[in-house]
Amino acid sequence: MNALKPTKKSKGYLDMELLRFTTAGSVDDGKSTLIGRLLYDSKAIFEDQLTALELASTNRGHEHLNLALLTDGLKAEREQGITIDVAYRYFATPRRKFIIADTPGHIQYTRNMVTGASTANLAIILIDARLGVIEQTIRHSFIASLLQIPHIVVCINKMDLVEYSQETFEDICDTYMEFATKLDVQDIRFVPISALHGDNVVNRSKNMEWFNGPTLMYILENIHIGSDYNFLDARFPVQYIIRPYSQEFHDYRAYAGRVASGIFRVGDKIKVLPSGLTSTISKLELFGNSTEETFASQSINMLLEDDIDISRGDMIVKENNLPQQSQDIDIMFCWLGDKPMLPNGKYILKHTSSEVKCKVSQVTYKINMETLERDKTVDSVGMNDIGRMVLRTQKPLFYDPYRKNRITGSVILIDEATNNTVCAGMIN
Amino acid sequence: MRPYRITHIKELENEAIYVIREVAAQFERPALLFSGGKDSIVMFHLARKAFWPAKVPFPLLHIDTGHNFPETLVFRDQLMEKTGQQCIVKLVQESIDKGRVQEETGPNASRNKLQTITLLDAIEELKLDIALGGGRRDEEKARAKERFFSHRDDFGQWDPKNQRPELWNIFNGKKNMGEHFRVFPLSNWTEMDVWQYILMENIDIPNLYFTHEREVIERNGTWLANSDCIPPLATDKIVKKKIRFRTIGDMTCTGAVESEANSLEEIVREVAASRSTERGTRYDDKRSETAMEDRKKEGYF
């Protein structure tokens, strides 16, 4: 029996893939209704939730079942009728299980969208058909590209309010593609929908027979996500050292971690960073099940032939494929903290399993989120600012560019005084 | 790259193990909250996987309301003996005796809310800096916004508007003296995922989850097990039914469902066909629309 080997034959529930996606839209373009519609039409809503929903809709004097209420989580939000934080939703179809990071669209909550986008394979960007591409559309798309979400689906919503007009849809697609040339996204698709009435969300619309493309649900279920992982560069950040000190496993010593990218096989020659010591993989196992190889995203115990000094924060790589190494780290940043950047610019930096002190040595530019132009006259950095900066770290970092590797290319900064996470960084 | 495809259940397992190891690496005094319910059993299984062949490097902590099903306690003790793991038990009854909390009275009295105080006292007494819990975001709307690493202030309270952003898989467990964390490795799991995982890993669970005959009474549309913990009402009708439990909590608030499911496969099939959520059988969530959110702010799991 080998629990780590990928299975080939279908096993129903045990053979589904996971797709993580994020939704972004402005305040009134029907994002909550769209999510409610996806859950409702894919029959992911249970009877007791539906009863609660009917009751809540009636209490608020709404005529129809208000699908948006399904995703309104906290009391404060329900009172104000807005979403104020990232909320996660789950549903499944026979093909896939989905995790939605539902993020609010207000300007002041850019940080929530960045958070939701950091783990997503796909982003849904909502546009109100009556308004077309607006400033927030540009901001959301820019963030999706900055965070390197591999797939973007632009949903042009409220088509019912523009008489399901093909011309309106096509005009919006053209405008979007025009500015999208400035973005770094490989895969953009468009779907005309009405979340309120369900057109082209799960079921194909009878009101828009001119549209030949797939429905939103079809895209979510079928988009190829297998190549979203990096299988080329073998990187294993050491998370924890396992030493049982028991009679049975007297000399056992394993390096526990989750493979950040690439593939490791028993017999591979490896190098440990920063020490530069080399060895060979003698065993890969988890809970007594050993395997010949392990790949990106797997949690595993790695055992080496030689007894060398390795601790948390070190990175195991292959000798013939090394990451970059530097103390000067050039990043694209998004400022998350509610306080502006400290005058001395000193923070704790976390990168994979390592942690070092750092100092912001230069803020190269900020991006004007209305025009996407670079503003080099930076006098301060505050919440929701996006731009580029250079960090000087106390010790060298071993990293890959974020474009190639989302795990080894990302950092966060922590304020030592408050312990808050104040900045997200994507290494250039 | 087809051979390197990973199924959703393995991805969730890899993620949970990663989070549990991160806890062991970042904190000094963790404990794993254990209730004897399926989520905490899965949590313990994942923790054993995360550190094998070493033992789980922290104890389990059971907040015992005194209203547990006897089957749960037997199961707990057997599991600890089999795995050689330490489980610290703290009794809500002691908090009541010490006057730390006031017992609810009346026919629908529950100790569910009282356990929050016992838990916070235990965290302080044992000097825990983090408690691992089996909470899932799909359980209830207040939990949908919970982080993996959830920061609690000096009073053990949760501030939903002041949560740390959580990006990629980098977790920030930094805190001041007196503060602690709750960490939820099963955040992204659903009830269905938990059952599929129990099936895939063939994990032992208490018999209460399988169909059996039992005396039950009806309260507000929920079937509760007839026991000494529930003060009888004149209107109560005790009936015998073939039931099983979808969740296991206190006898006072855990509703049973009529079921013939006798194996894990049958339970998975039943959950797949089910038209109501598992918390729909929890009497304590029906008190108000924001019952869970209010309890969480006070320091509930």
mmCIF file of C-alpha atoms in Angstrom, chain A residues 106-112 334-337 369 382-386:
data_model
loop_
_atom_site.group_PDB
_atom_site.id
_atom_site.type_symbol
_atom_site.label_atom_id
_atom_site.label_comp_id
_atom_site.label_asym_id
_atom_site.label_seq_id
_atom_site.Cartn_x
_atom_site.Cartn_y
_atom_site.Cartn_z
ATOM 1 C CA HIS A 106 -14.436 48.988 -1.389
ATOM 2 C CA ILE A 107 -11.306 51.021 -1.929
ATOM 3 C CA GLN A 108 -10.307 50.819 1.731
ATOM 4 C CA TYR A 109 -10.316 47.043 1.646
ATOM 5 C CA THR A 110 -7.682 46.426 -1.022
ATOM 6 C CA ARG A 111 -5.791 44.463 1.599
ATOM 7 C CA ASN A 112 -8.600 41.921 1.832
ATOM 8 C CA CYS A 334 0.927 46.002 -0.785
ATOM 9 C CA TRP A 335 0.742 47.844 2.524
ATOM 10 C CA LEU A 336 -1.780 46.098 4.792
ATOM 11 C CA GLY A 337 -1.257 47.811 8.138
ATOM 12 C CA MET A 369 -4.453 52.999 -8.659
ATOM 13 C CA GLY A 382 0.058 53.761 4.092
ATOM 14 C CA MET A 383 -2.731 51.215 4.106
ATOM 15 C CA ASN A 384 -3.748 49.886 0.683
ATOM 16 C CA ASP A 385 -0.767 51.464 -1.066
ATOM 17 C CA ILE A 386 0.753 49.302 -3.765
#
